Amino acid sequence: MTVATDSKTASPPLSRRLKDETHEIHDSLDSRISGLSPFLSRAHYACFLRVQLRFQHATARLYEDAQLHGWFEGLPRRSRLNLIEADCHDLGLAETFLVVDRSIGRSVRYDDPYEAVGWLYTNEGSNLGAAFLFKRAEQALGLGADFGARHLAGHPEGRGLHWKRFKAQLDALPFNDDQQGKAVAGARDAFAFVREAVEQVLARS
Ligand code: HEM
């Protein structure tokens, strides 16, 4: 007797699994970043930007991927690559650093499209949580959506709504349990990638 359809309907929504199964790694990263005071000065914040630059380059290919386009309508418009590049330029980051950070980001490889969806989740979610970071960048450093903190700004349609639309697309994917597990693994890899960048750049600032 086959239970293939049962296992599909029994799975929790993908967005729920991703959130629950990255909760711990997110909290740990959040505490680590906060503990390193990225908004202490523009020099500290510049190191935070380098971390974000690595991550946006690591995920940039996802926004151009044909298979992912089929799953996520409007995906290219979600990319924040140009925004982080502009932020780095605003803060006057040295090109020698940028070259290294771009190259580290671009060196990431995805094993399959399910893992890629997990990376996409982590990147899209990071913009939801960035509301708080954006306020700190404004208040502590005088930055904003037009200078220096563009990549942390909310989407014009509203940060919450923008996220809600993405979550609906995630939950419409016909992934079985195994494929969902691969997406979770990808999301966790993305958090680990950012954590490593934090240790290499922000923790040494
Ligand atoms: C100090 C740094 C950070 C803080 C304070 C923070 C804070 C938050 C908060 C408050 C939320 C929930 C927002 C809401 O539900 O309205 C959130 C969501 C999220 N953040 Fe962060 N975050 C930080 C860094 C990051 C980073 C670097 C990443 C990615 C590598 C990330 C990935 C996510 C994801 C994926 C979600 C969505 C969770 C869900 O599925 O609902 N966060 N963050």
GROMACS .gro file of C-alpha atoms and ligand atoms in nm:
model
  248
    1MET     CA    1   0.000   0.000   0.000
    2THR     CA    2   0.136   0.342  -0.089
    3VAL     CA    3   0.127   0.634   0.154
    4ALA     CA    4   0.294   0.891  -0.073
    5THR     CA    5   0.005   1.139  -0.068
    6ASP     CA    6  -0.047   1.089   0.306
    7SER     CA    7   0.312   1.182   0.382
    8LYS     CA    8   0.268   1.499   0.174
    9THR     CA    9  -0.047   1.613   0.351
   10ALA     CA   10   0.089   1.516   0.692
   11SER     CA   11   0.393   1.745   0.654
   12PRO     CA   12   0.370   2.082   0.829
   13PRO     CA   13   0.389   2.387   0.600
   14LEU     CA   14   0.746   2.433   0.478
   15SER     CA   15   0.766   2.783   0.627
   16ARG     CA   16   0.682   2.638   0.970
   17ARG     CA   17   0.948   2.369   0.947
   18LEU     CA   18   1.207   2.620   0.831
   19LYS     CA   19   1.127   2.857   1.113
   20ASP     CA   20   1.118   2.590   1.385
   21GLU     CA   21   1.426   2.404   1.267
   22THR     CA   22   1.644   2.715   1.233
   23HIS     CA   23   1.515   2.885   1.547
   24GLU     CA   24   1.816   2.796   1.760
   25ILE     CA   25   2.079   2.877   1.499
   26HIS     CA   26   1.904   3.210   1.430
   27ASP     CA   27   1.896   3.306   1.799
   28SER     CA   28   2.261   3.220   1.840
   29LEU     CA   29   2.358   3.428   1.535
   30ASP     CA   30   2.138   3.717   1.644
   31SER     CA   31   2.302   3.724   1.992
   32ARG     CA   32   2.649   3.697   1.842
   33ILE     CA   33   2.593   3.987   1.601
   34SER     CA   34   2.429   4.203   1.869
   35GLY     CA   35   2.717   4.126   2.108
   36LEU     CA   36   2.966   4.256   1.851
   37SER     CA   37   2.800   4.600   1.847
   38PRO     CA   38   2.771   4.652   1.471
   39PHE     CA   39   2.623   4.999   1.526
   40LEU     CA   40   2.892   5.126   1.761
   41SER     CA   41   3.049   5.331   1.482
   42ARG     CA   42   3.045   5.353   1.104
   43ALA     CA   43   3.369   5.155   1.104
   44HIS     CA   44   3.200   4.868   1.290
   45TYR     CA   45   2.900   4.889   1.065
   46ALA     CA   46   3.127   4.870   0.760
   47CYS     CA   47   3.237   4.525   0.882
   48PHE     CA   48   2.874   4.423   0.918
   49LEU     CA   49   2.821   4.535   0.557
   50ARG     CA   50   3.105   4.309   0.446
   51VAL     CA   51   2.926   4.015   0.610
   52GLN     CA   52   2.606   4.107   0.430
   53LEU     CA   53   2.792   4.153   0.102
   54ARG     CA   54   2.924   3.797   0.126
   55PHE     CA   55   2.575   3.667   0.194
   56GLN     CA   56   2.410   3.863  -0.088
   57HIS     CA   57   2.672   3.733  -0.332
   58ALA     CA   58   2.628   3.380  -0.199
   59THR     CA   59   2.255   3.400  -0.271
   60ALA     CA   60   2.264   3.617  -0.586
   61ARG     CA   61   2.255   3.321  -0.823
   62LEU     CA   62   1.927   3.201  -0.672
   63TYR     CA   63   1.751   3.512  -0.796
   64GLU     CA   64   1.854   3.427  -1.153
   65ASP     CA   65   1.778   3.056  -1.140
   66ALA     CA   66   1.519   2.937  -1.393
   67GLN     CA   67   1.376   2.661  -1.174
   68LEU     CA   68   1.337   2.892  -0.876
   69HIS     CA   69   1.168   3.149  -1.101
   70GLY     CA   70   0.905   2.888  -1.175
   71TRP     CA   71   0.844   2.841  -0.804
   72PHE     CA   72   0.869   3.204  -0.693
   73GLU     CA   73   0.698   3.450  -0.925
   74GLY     CA   74   0.874   3.790  -0.923
   75LEU     CA   75   1.191   3.648  -0.768
   76PRO     CA   76   1.445   3.873  -0.949
   77ARG     CA   77   1.275   4.181  -0.803
   78ARG     CA   78   1.348   4.054  -0.450
   79SER     CA   79   1.726   4.058  -0.491
   80ARG     CA   80   1.910   4.298  -0.260
   81LEU     CA   81   2.247   4.263  -0.431
   82ASN     CA   82   2.246   4.613  -0.582
   83LEU     CA   83   2.135   4.761  -0.251
   84ILE     CA   84   2.420   4.609  -0.050
   85GLU     CA   85   2.669   4.705  -0.320
   86ALA     CA   86   2.543   5.064  -0.299
   87ASP     CA   87   2.563   5.059   0.083
   88CYS     CA   88   2.926   4.946   0.065
   89HIS     CA   89   2.996   5.225  -0.179
   90ASP     CA   90   2.822   5.480   0.049
   91LEU     CA   91   3.041   5.379   0.341
   92GLY     CA   92   3.354   5.398   0.127
   93LEU     CA   93   3.459   5.037   0.171
   94ALA     CA   94   3.793   4.962   0.009
   95GLU     CA   95   3.771   4.773  -0.321
   96THR     CA   96   4.034   4.526  -0.199
   97PHE     CA   97   3.791   4.404   0.071
   98LEU     CA   98   3.497   4.398  -0.165
   99VAL     CA   99   3.678   4.182  -0.417
  100VAL     CA  100   3.751   3.923  -0.147
  101ASP     CA  101   3.396   3.930  -0.006
  102ARG     CA  102   3.230   3.896  -0.346
  103SER     CA  103   3.454   3.606  -0.433
  104ILE     CA  104   3.386   3.423  -0.103
  105GLY     CA  105   3.013   3.469  -0.157
  106ARG     CA  106   3.021   3.348  -0.516
  107SER     CA  107   3.215   3.037  -0.419
  108VAL     CA  108   2.904   2.886  -0.256
  109ARG     CA  109   2.756   2.591  -0.446
  110TYR     CA  110   2.412   2.437  -0.404
  111ASP     CA  111   2.369   2.063  -0.430
  112ASP     CA  112   2.006   2.069  -0.540
  113PRO     CA  113   1.710   2.306  -0.585
  114TYR     CA  114   1.557   2.207  -0.250
  115GLU     CA  115   1.866   2.322  -0.061
  116ALA     CA  116   1.863   2.635  -0.272
  117VAL     CA  117   1.510   2.708  -0.148
  118GLY     CA  118   1.642   2.690   0.209
  119TRP     CA  119   1.914   2.944   0.132
  120LEU     CA  120   1.650   3.166  -0.025
  121TYR     CA  121   1.434   3.138   0.288
  122THR     CA  122   1.722   3.249   0.512
  123ASN     CA  123   1.800   3.544   0.292
  124GLU     CA  124   1.440   3.659   0.253
  125GLY     CA  125   1.372   3.613   0.626
  126SER     CA  126   1.676   3.819   0.714
  127ASN     CA  127   1.500   4.118   0.562
  128LEU     CA  128   1.198   4.067   0.789
  129GLY     CA  129   1.418   4.070   1.098
  130ALA     CA  130   1.614   4.367   0.963
  131ALA     CA  131   1.346   4.614   1.081
  132PHE     CA  132   1.523   4.645   1.414
  133LEU     CA  133   1.867   4.670   1.253
  134PHE     CA  134   1.743   4.939   1.017
  135LYS     CA  135   1.619   5.151   1.310
  136ARG     CA  136   1.955   5.117   1.484
  137ALA     CA  137   2.137   5.219   1.165
  138GLU     CA  138   1.915   5.528   1.143
  139GLN     CA  139   1.933   5.626   1.508
  140ALA     CA  140   2.293   5.542   1.591
  141LEU     CA  141   2.465   5.619   1.262
  142GLY     CA  142   2.236   5.856   1.068
  143LEU     CA  143   2.201   5.610   0.780
  144GLY     CA  144   1.881   5.523   0.594
  145ALA     CA  145   1.705   5.383   0.291
  146ASP     CA  146   1.885   5.633   0.065
  147PHE     CA  147   2.230   5.605   0.212
  148GLY     CA  148   2.421   5.324   0.380
  149ALA     CA  149   2.130   5.112   0.502
  150ARG     CA  150   1.944   5.050   0.177
  151HIS     CA  151   1.966   4.670   0.206
  152LEU     CA  152   1.807   4.678   0.554
  153ALA     CA  153   1.511   4.893   0.447
  154GLY     CA  154   1.165   4.743   0.415
  155HIS     CA  155   1.016   4.675   0.074
  156PRO     CA  156   0.792   4.957  -0.058
  157GLU     CA  157   0.486   4.728  -0.036
  158GLY     CA  158   0.559   4.685   0.338
  159ARG     CA  159   0.803   4.452   0.506
  160GLY     CA  160   0.532   4.228   0.654
  161LEU     CA  161   0.331   4.193   0.336
  162HIS     CA  162   0.644   4.128   0.130
  163TRP     CA  163   0.735   3.843   0.366
  164LYS     CA  164   0.380   3.708   0.372
  165ARG     CA  165   0.381   3.679  -0.007
  166PHE     CA  166   0.709   3.490   0.002
  167LYS     CA  167   0.584   3.254   0.272
  168ALA     CA  168   0.273   3.179   0.067
  169GLN     CA  169   0.495   3.085  -0.227
  170LEU     CA  170   0.706   2.862  -0.002
  171ASP     CA  171   0.401   2.684   0.132
  172ALA     CA  172   0.262   2.623  -0.215
  173LEU     CA  173   0.566   2.414  -0.313
  174PRO     CA  174   0.476   2.049  -0.359
  175PHE     CA  175   0.774   1.920  -0.158
  176ASN     CA  176   0.763   1.583   0.013
  177ASP     CA  177   0.913   1.530   0.355
  178ASP     CA  178   1.257   1.447   0.220
  179GLN     CA  179   1.264   1.752  -0.005
  180GLN     CA  180   1.152   1.971   0.286
  181GLY     CA  181   1.438   1.825   0.490
  182LYS     CA  182   1.682   1.930   0.219
  183ALA     CA  183   1.540   2.282   0.226
  184VAL     CA  184   1.591   2.292   0.603
  185ALA     CA  185   1.951   2.174   0.556
  186GLY     CA  186   2.006   2.451   0.301
  187ALA     CA  187   1.860   2.712   0.537
  188ARG     CA  188   2.089   2.594   0.816
  189ASP     CA  189   2.391   2.604   0.581
  190ALA     CA  190   2.302   2.963   0.498
  191PHE     CA  191   2.296   3.058   0.867
  192ALA     CA  192   2.628   2.877   0.915
  193PHE     CA  193   2.777   3.068   0.620
  194VAL     CA  194   2.676   3.399   0.776
  195ARG     CA  195   2.805   3.291   1.115
  196GLU     CA  196   3.143   3.213   0.965
  197ALA     CA  197   3.152   3.550   0.791
  198VAL     CA  198   3.068   3.719   1.121
  199GLU     CA  199   3.357   3.541   1.292
  200GLN     CA  200   3.598   3.622   1.010
  201VAL     CA  201   3.508   3.987   0.963
  202LEU     CA  202   3.292   4.143   1.235
  203ALA     CA  203   3.453   3.962   1.530
  204ARG     CA  204   3.795   4.082   1.418
  205SER     CA  205   3.699   4.446   1.375
  206HEM     C1  206   2.138   4.108   1.519
  206HEM     C2  207   2.094   4.043   1.413
  206HEM     C3  208   1.951   3.997   1.398
  206HEM     C4  209   1.839   4.027   1.466
  206HEM     C5  210   1.826   4.121   1.585
  206HEM     C6  211   1.729   3.954   1.407
  206HEM     C7  212   1.599   3.961   1.449
  206HEM     C8  213   1.494   3.898   1.389
  206HEM     C9  214   1.356   3.912   1.429
  206HEM    C10  215   1.306   4.003   1.544
  206HEM    C11  216   1.282   3.836   1.347
  206HEM    C12  217   1.131   3.815   1.352
  206HEM    C13  218   1.064   3.927   1.278
  206HEM    C14  219   0.913   3.915   1.279
  206HEM     O1  220   0.859   3.803   1.295
  206HEM     O2  221   0.849   4.018   1.259
  206HEM    C15  222   1.371   3.773   1.256
  206HEM    C16  223   1.334   3.687   1.156
  206HEM    C17  224   1.421   3.622   1.074
  206HEM     N1  225   1.558   3.643   1.066
  206HEM    FE1  226   1.667   3.755   1.190
  206HEM     N2  227   1.776   3.880   1.305
  206HEM    C18  228   1.910   3.904   1.294
  206HEM    C19  229   1.997   3.854   1.202
  206HEM    C20  230   1.960   3.765   1.105
  206HEM    C21  231   2.049   3.713   1.005
  206HEM    C22  232   2.196   3.756   0.988
  206HEM    C23  233   1.977   3.624   0.931
  206HEM    C24  234   2.021   3.541   0.813
  206HEM    C25  235   2.139   3.491   0.799
  206HEM    C26  236   1.842   3.622   0.984
  206HEM    C27  237   1.740   3.544   0.936
  206HEM    C28  238   1.609   3.553   0.975
  206HEM    C29  239   1.502   3.473   0.921
  206HEM    C30  240   1.515   3.362   0.817
  206HEM    C31  241   1.384   3.517   0.981
  206HEM    C32  242   1.244   3.468   0.952
  206HEM    C33  243   1.195   3.371   1.060
  206HEM    C34  244   1.057   3.318   1.020
  206HEM     O3  245   1.050   3.217   0.950
  206HEM     O4  246   0.958   3.382   1.059
  206HEM     N3  247   1.836   3.708   1.089
  206HEM     N4  248   1.500   3.812   1.283
   0.00000   0.00000   0.00000
